[in-house]
CSV table of C-alpha atoms in Angstrom, one decimal:
chain,number,residue,atom,x,y,z
A,206,MET,CA,-24.3,-16.8,-2.7
A,207,LYS,CA,-25.9,-13.7,-4.1
A,208,PRO,CA,-27.9,-12.0,-1.4
A,209,THR,CA,-31.7,-11.7,-2.0
A,210,ALA,CA,-33.4,-8.3,-1.8
A,211,THR,CA,-35.0,-9.5,1.4
A,212,LYS,CA,-31.6,-10.3,3.0
A,213,CYS,CA,-30.3,-6.9,1.9
A,214,ILE,CA,-33.2,-5.0,3.5
A,215,THR,CA,-33.0,-7.1,6.7
A,216,THR,CA,-29.3,-6.2,7.0
A,217,ILE,CA,-30.0,-2.5,6.4
A,218,LEU,CA,-32.9,-2.5,8.9
A,219,THR,CA,-30.7,-4.1,11.5
A,220,LEU,CA,-28.0,-1.5,10.9
A,221,ALA,CA,-30.5,1.3,11.2
A,222,MET,CA,-31.8,-0.1,14.5
A,223,VAL,CA,-28.3,-0.4,15.9
A,224,LEU,CA,-27.6,3.2,15.0
A,225,HIS,CA,-30.9,4.4,16.4
A,226,ALA,CA,-30.2,2.6,19.7
A,227,GLY,CA,-26.8,4.2,20.0
A,228,LEU,CA,-25.1,0.8,20.2
A,229,LEU,CA,-22.1,1.5,17.9
A,230,MET,CA,-19.1,-0.7,18.6
A,231,ALA,CA,-16.2,1.5,19.4
A,232,ALA,CA,-12.6,0.8,18.4
A,233,ASP,CA,-10.4,-1.0,20.9
A,234,SER,CA,-10.0,0.9,24.2
A,235,THR,CA,-7.3,3.5,24.0
A,236,ALA,CA,-4.3,3.1,26.1
A,237,ASP,CA,-2.5,5.9,27.9
A,238,GLY,CA,-0.9,8.3,25.5
A,239,ALA,CA,-1.7,10.2,22.3
A,240,THR,CA,-5.0,9.4,20.5
A,241,ALA,CA,-6.3,10.2,17.1
A,242,ALA,CA,-9.8,11.1,16.0
A,243,VAL,CA,-11.1,8.8,13.3
A,244,SER,CA,-14.1,7.6,11.3
A,245,LEU,CA,-14.8,3.9,11.8
A,246,LEU,CA,-16.3,1.5,9.3
A,247,LEU,CA,-16.8,-2.1,10.2
A,248,PHE,CA,-17.7,-4.6,7.5
A,249,ASP,CA,-18.4,-8.4,7.5
A,250,GLU,CA,-16.8,-9.9,4.4
A,251,GLU,CA,-17.2,-13.4,2.9
A,252,GLU,CA,-15.3,-15.0,0.0
A,253,PRO,CA,-16.0,-18.3,-1.8
A,254,GLY,CA,-15.1,-21.2,0.6
A,255,THR,CA,-14.7,-19.0,3.7
A,256,GLY,CA,-16.9,-18.0,6.5
A,257,SER,CA,-17.5,-14.3,7.3
A,258,TYR,CA,-14.8,-12.3,8.9
A,259,PRO,CA,-14.6,-8.7,10.1
A,260,VAL,CA,-12.7,-5.9,8.3
A,261,ARG,CA,-12.3,-2.6,10.1
A,262,TYR,CA,-11.4,0.7,8.5
A,263,LEU,CA,-10.1,3.6,10.6
A,264,ASP,CA,-9.9,6.8,8.5
A,265,ASN,CA,-8.8,10.4,9.0
A,266,ASP,CA,-7.2,13.1,6.9
A,267,ALA,CA,-3.7,11.7,7.4
A,268,TYR,CA,-4.2,7.9,7.4
A,269,LEU,CA,-6.4,5.0,6.5
A,270,ARG,CA,-5.9,1.8,8.5
A,271,ILE,CA,-7.5,-1.6,7.4
A,272,ASP,CA,-7.3,-4.4,9.9
A,273,ASP,CA,-9.2,-7.5,11.3
A,274,GLY,CA,-11.2,-5.5,13.8
A,275,TYR,CA,-8.7,-5.5,16.7
A,276,ASP,CA,-5.5,-3.5,17.4
A,277,ALA,CA,-3.0,-6.4,17.4
A,278,SER,CA,-3.9,-7.8,14.1
A,279,ASP,CA,-2.0,-7.5,10.8
A,280,TYR,CA,-2.9,-4.4,9.0
A,281,VAL,CA,-2.7,-2.2,5.9
A,282,LEU,CA,-1.8,1.5,6.4
A,283,LEU,CA,-2.2,4.2,3.8
A,284,ASP,CA,-0.1,7.3,4.5
A,285,ARG,CA,-2.2,9.8,2.6
A,286,ALA,CA,0.4,12.5,2.5
A,287,SER,CA,2.9,10.3,0.7
A,288,SER,CA,0.4,8.1,-1.1
A,289,THR,CA,2.2,5.1,0.3
A,290,ILE,CA,0.6,1.8,1.4
A,291,TYR,CA,2.3,-0.3,4.1
A,292,SER,CA,1.2,-3.9,4.6
A,293,VAL,CA,2.3,-5.0,8.0
A,294,SER,CA,2.6,-8.7,8.8
A,295,HIS,CA,3.3,-9.6,12.4
A,296,GLU,CA,3.4,-13.3,11.5
A,297,HIS,CA,6.3,-12.8,9.1
A,298,GLY,CA,7.8,-9.8,10.8
A,299,ASN,CA,8.0,-7.6,7.8
A,300,ILE,CA,6.4,-4.7,5.9
A,301,LEU,CA,5.4,-4.6,2.2
A,302,VAL,CA,5.7,-1.1,0.9
A,303,ILE,CA,3.6,-0.1,-2.2
A,304,ASN,CA,4.5,3.3,-3.7
A,305,ARG,CA,2.2,5.4,-5.8
A,306,GLN,CA,2.0,4.6,-9.5
A,307,PRO,CA,0.2,6.4,-12.4
A,308,HIS,CA,-3.4,5.6,-12.7
A,309,ALA,CA,-4.1,3.7,-15.9
A,310,ALA,CA,-6.7,5.3,-18.2
A,311,VAL,CA,-9.7,3.2,-19.2
A,312,PRO,CA,-9.1,1.7,-22.7
A,313,ALA,CA,-11.6,2.4,-25.4
A,314,SER,CA,-12.3,-1.4,-25.7
A,315,LEU,CA,-13.7,-1.4,-22.1
A,316,LYS,CA,-17.2,-0.1,-21.9
A,317,LEU,CA,-18.3,0.6,-18.3
A,318,SER,CA,-21.9,1.2,-17.2
A,319,ARG,CA,-24.1,1.2,-14.1
A,320,GLU,CA,-27.8,0.5,-13.8
A,321,ARG,CA,-30.0,1.8,-11.0
A,322,VAL,CA,-32.3,-0.9,-9.6
A,323,THR,CA,-35.6,0.5,-8.4
A,324,GLY,CA,-38.3,-0.9,-6.2
A,325,GLY,CA,-38.1,-2.6,-2.8
A,326,ASP,CA,-37.0,0.6,-1.1
A,327,ALA,CA,-34.7,-0.1,1.9
A,328,PRO,CA,-35.0,1.6,5.2
A,329,ALA,CA,-33.3,5.0,5.5
A,330,ILE,CA,-30.0,5.2,7.4
A,331,SER,CA,-29.2,8.5,9.2
A,332,GLY,CA,-32.0,10.0,7.1
A,333,ARG,CA,-30.5,9.0,3.8
A,334,GLN,CA,-32.0,6.5,1.4
A,335,PRO,CA,-29.9,3.5,0.2
A,336,LEU,CA,-29.7,3.0,-3.5
A,337,HIS,CA,-29.2,-0.3,-5.4
A,338,TYR,CA,-26.9,-0.3,-8.5
A,339,ARG,CA,-25.6,-3.0,-10.9
A,340,TYR,CA,-22.1,-2.4,-12.4
A,341,THR,CA,-21.2,-3.9,-15.7
A,342,ALA,CA,-18.2,-4.0,-18.1
A,343,ASN,CA,-18.8,-4.8,-21.8
A,344,ASP,CA,-22.3,-5.8,-20.8
A,345,GLU,CA,-21.0,-8.4,-18.3
A,346,LEU,CA,-22.5,-8.0,-14.8
A,347,CYS,CA,-19.5,-7.5,-12.5
A,348,TYR,CA,-21.1,-6.8,-9.1
A,349,GLU,CA,-24.0,-5.1,-7.3
A,350,ALA,CA,-24.0,-2.6,-4.5
A,351,MET,CA,-26.3,-0.9,-2.1
A,352,VAL,CA,-24.9,2.6,-1.4
A,353,VAL,CA,-26.0,5.6,0.7
A,354,PRO,CA,-25.2,8.9,-1.0
A,355,GLY,CA,-23.5,11.5,1.1
A,356,LEU,CA,-23.1,9.4,4.2
A,357,MET,CA,-19.5,9.4,5.8
A,358,GLN,CA,-18.2,11.1,2.7
A,359,ALA,CA,-14.7,11.8,4.1
A,360,ALA,CA,-14.3,8.1,4.9
A,361,VAL,CA,-15.6,7.1,1.4
A,362,ASP,CA,-13.0,9.4,-0.1
A,363,GLY,CA,-10.3,7.6,1.8
A,364,LEU,CA,-11.5,4.2,0.5
A,365,ALA,CA,-11.5,5.5,-3.0
A,366,GLU,CA,-8.0,6.8,-2.6
A,367,TYR,CA,-6.8,3.4,-1.4
A,368,GLU,CA,-8.5,1.6,-4.2
A,369,ARG,CA,-6.9,3.9,-6.8
A,370,LEU,CA,-3.4,3.5,-5.4
A,371,LEU,CA,-3.7,-0.3,-5.2
A,372,ALA,CA,-5.0,-0.4,-8.8
A,373,GLY,CA,-2.0,1.6,-10.0
A,374,GLN,CA,0.4,-1.0,-8.6
A,375,GLN,CA,-1.7,-3.8,-10.0
A,376,ALA,CA,-1.6,-2.2,-13.4
A,377,THR,CA,2.2,-2.5,-13.4
A,378,LYS,CA,1.9,-6.2,-13.0
A,379,LEU,CA,-0.9,-6.8,-15.5
A,380,GLY,CA,1.5,-8.3,-18.0
A,381,ASN,CA,2.1,-11.2,-15.5
A,382,THR,CA,-1.6,-12.0,-15.3
A,383,PRO,CA,-2.7,-14.8,-17.6
A,384,VAL,CA,-4.8,-13.5,-20.5
A,385,GLU,CA,-7.7,-15.8,-19.7
A,386,TYR,CA,-8.1,-14.0,-16.3
A,387,GLN,CA,-8.1,-10.6,-17.9
A,388,THR,CA,-11.9,-10.4,-18.2
A,389,PRO,CA,-13.8,-7.1,-18.6
A,390,CYS,CA,-14.9,-7.4,-15.0
A,391,PHE,CA,-11.4,-8.1,-13.7
A,392,LEU,CA,-9.9,-5.2,-15.6
A,393,SER,CA,-12.6,-2.8,-14.5
A,394,ARG,CA,-12.6,-3.8,-10.8
A,395,TYR,CA,-8.9,-4.2,-10.2
A,396,ILE,CA,-7.1,-2.0,-12.8
A,397,TYR,CA,-9.1,0.7,-14.6
A,398,ALA,CA,-12.1,1.5,-12.5
A,399,PRO,CA,-11.5,0.4,-9.0
A,400,GLY,CA,-14.2,1.1,-6.4
A,401,ARG,CA,-16.4,2.8,-8.9
A,402,HIS,CA,-19.4,2.3,-6.6
A,403,LEU,CA,-17.8,4.7,-4.2
A,404,ALA,CA,-18.7,7.6,-6.5
A,405,GLN,CA,-22.4,6.9,-5.6
A,406,GLY,CA,-21.9,6.7,-1.9
A,407,LEU,CA,-21.0,4.6,1.2
A,408,PRO,CA,-21.4,0.9,0.4
A,409,ILE,CA,-23.5,-0.9,2.9
A,410,GLN,CA,-23.9,-4.1,0.8
A,411,LEU,CA,-21.7,-5.3,-2.0
A,412,TRP,CA,-21.8,-8.7,-3.7
A,413,ASP,CA,-21.1,-10.7,-6.9
A,414,SER,CA,-21.9,-14.0,-8.5
A,415,SER,CA,-18.7,-15.7,-7.3
A,416,GLY,CA,-19.9,-15.7,-3.7
A,417,PHE,CA,-18.0,-12.5,-2.5
A,418,ARG,CA,-20.1,-10.5,-0.1
A,419,ARG,CA,-19.4,-7.4,2.0
A,420,ALA,CA,-21.9,-5.9,4.4
A,421,LEU,CA,-21.5,-2.8,6.6
A,422,VAL,CA,-22.4,-3.7,10.2
A,423,ASN,CA,-21.3,-0.5,12.0
A,424,PHE,CA,-20.0,3.0,11.5
A,425,SER,CA,-19.2,6.1,13.4
A,426,GLY,CA,-17.8,9.5,12.5
A,427,ASN,CA,-16.4,10.2,15.9
A,428,GLU,CA,-14.1,7.7,17.5
A,429,ASN,CA,-10.7,8.0,19.3
A,430,VAL,CA,-8.0,5.4,18.9
A,431,PRO,CA,-4.3,5.2,20.0
A,432,GLN,CA,-2.1,7.2,17.6
A,433,ALA,CA,0.2,4.2,17.6
A,434,LEU,CA,-2.3,2.4,15.3
A,435,PHE,CA,-1.0,4.6,12.5
A,436,GLU,CA,2.6,3.8,12.9
A,437,VAL,CA,4.6,0.9,11.4
A,438,PRO,CA,7.0,-1.2,13.5
A,439,SER,CA,10.5,0.2,13.2
A,440,GLU,CA,12.0,-3.2,13.9
A,441,TYR,CA,10.4,-4.9,10.8
A,442,PRO,CA,12.3,-4.9,7.5
A,443,GLN,CA,10.6,-3.1,4.6
A,444,ILE,CA,10.2,-4.7,1.2
A,445,THR,CA,9.4,-2.1,-1.4
A,446,ILE,CA,7.4,-2.8,-4.6
A,447,GLY,CA,8.0,-0.3,-7.4
A,448,ALA,CA,9.7,3.0,-7.4
A,449,VAL,CA,7.9,6.2,-6.4
A,450,ALA,CA,6.1,7.6,-9.5
A,451,GLU,CA,6.6,11.2,-10.3
């Protein structure tokens, strides 16, 4: 269900109050041993037919880790030096490896635009004003987002890097996607212009007409977590998708 403006503002106000009170949820307690300094982003996500679930992002200059909000969960790890994505499944005991692929240029037939939605100003977060945008492809509304310009910029850059790398791999498989699913919004969001809202700032709300929803519930620019969270299990076999692009 598409959030109403009132729901968006309520969520933003709650987030602002949490930050003001200093009640940020830290990452899991570090064990003895080496630690890593990270930025933390915690979102609630919801997809059609599912309840909401947490998604945690731990980001620094070397890595981006995406997990279910706790250290022992399955996770995705981006090694930023090699531009390699590792998807670690404890359930299956394996690691899917996604190598860097060339980023596909936006075709002339795909017209992308964004519209700033004014009015109903949301409460400021860390002194910065959230902005509301609508993102379209060939005049089709793809999704909407509330973003905060300049907030947690290093973490936003990490998210954008991950989105680009994932889109590069998905572009290599586009020929396997049925033509009827290759809508302007699909092509823009997952192939040619992934995460384009990140150019406007940190997303604190994101939603579309299908029922997908993502809401930022917590963030911190100064957390310490075990360095081991940025390692992949050596005992798991690795399954590689695609060769490394030059």
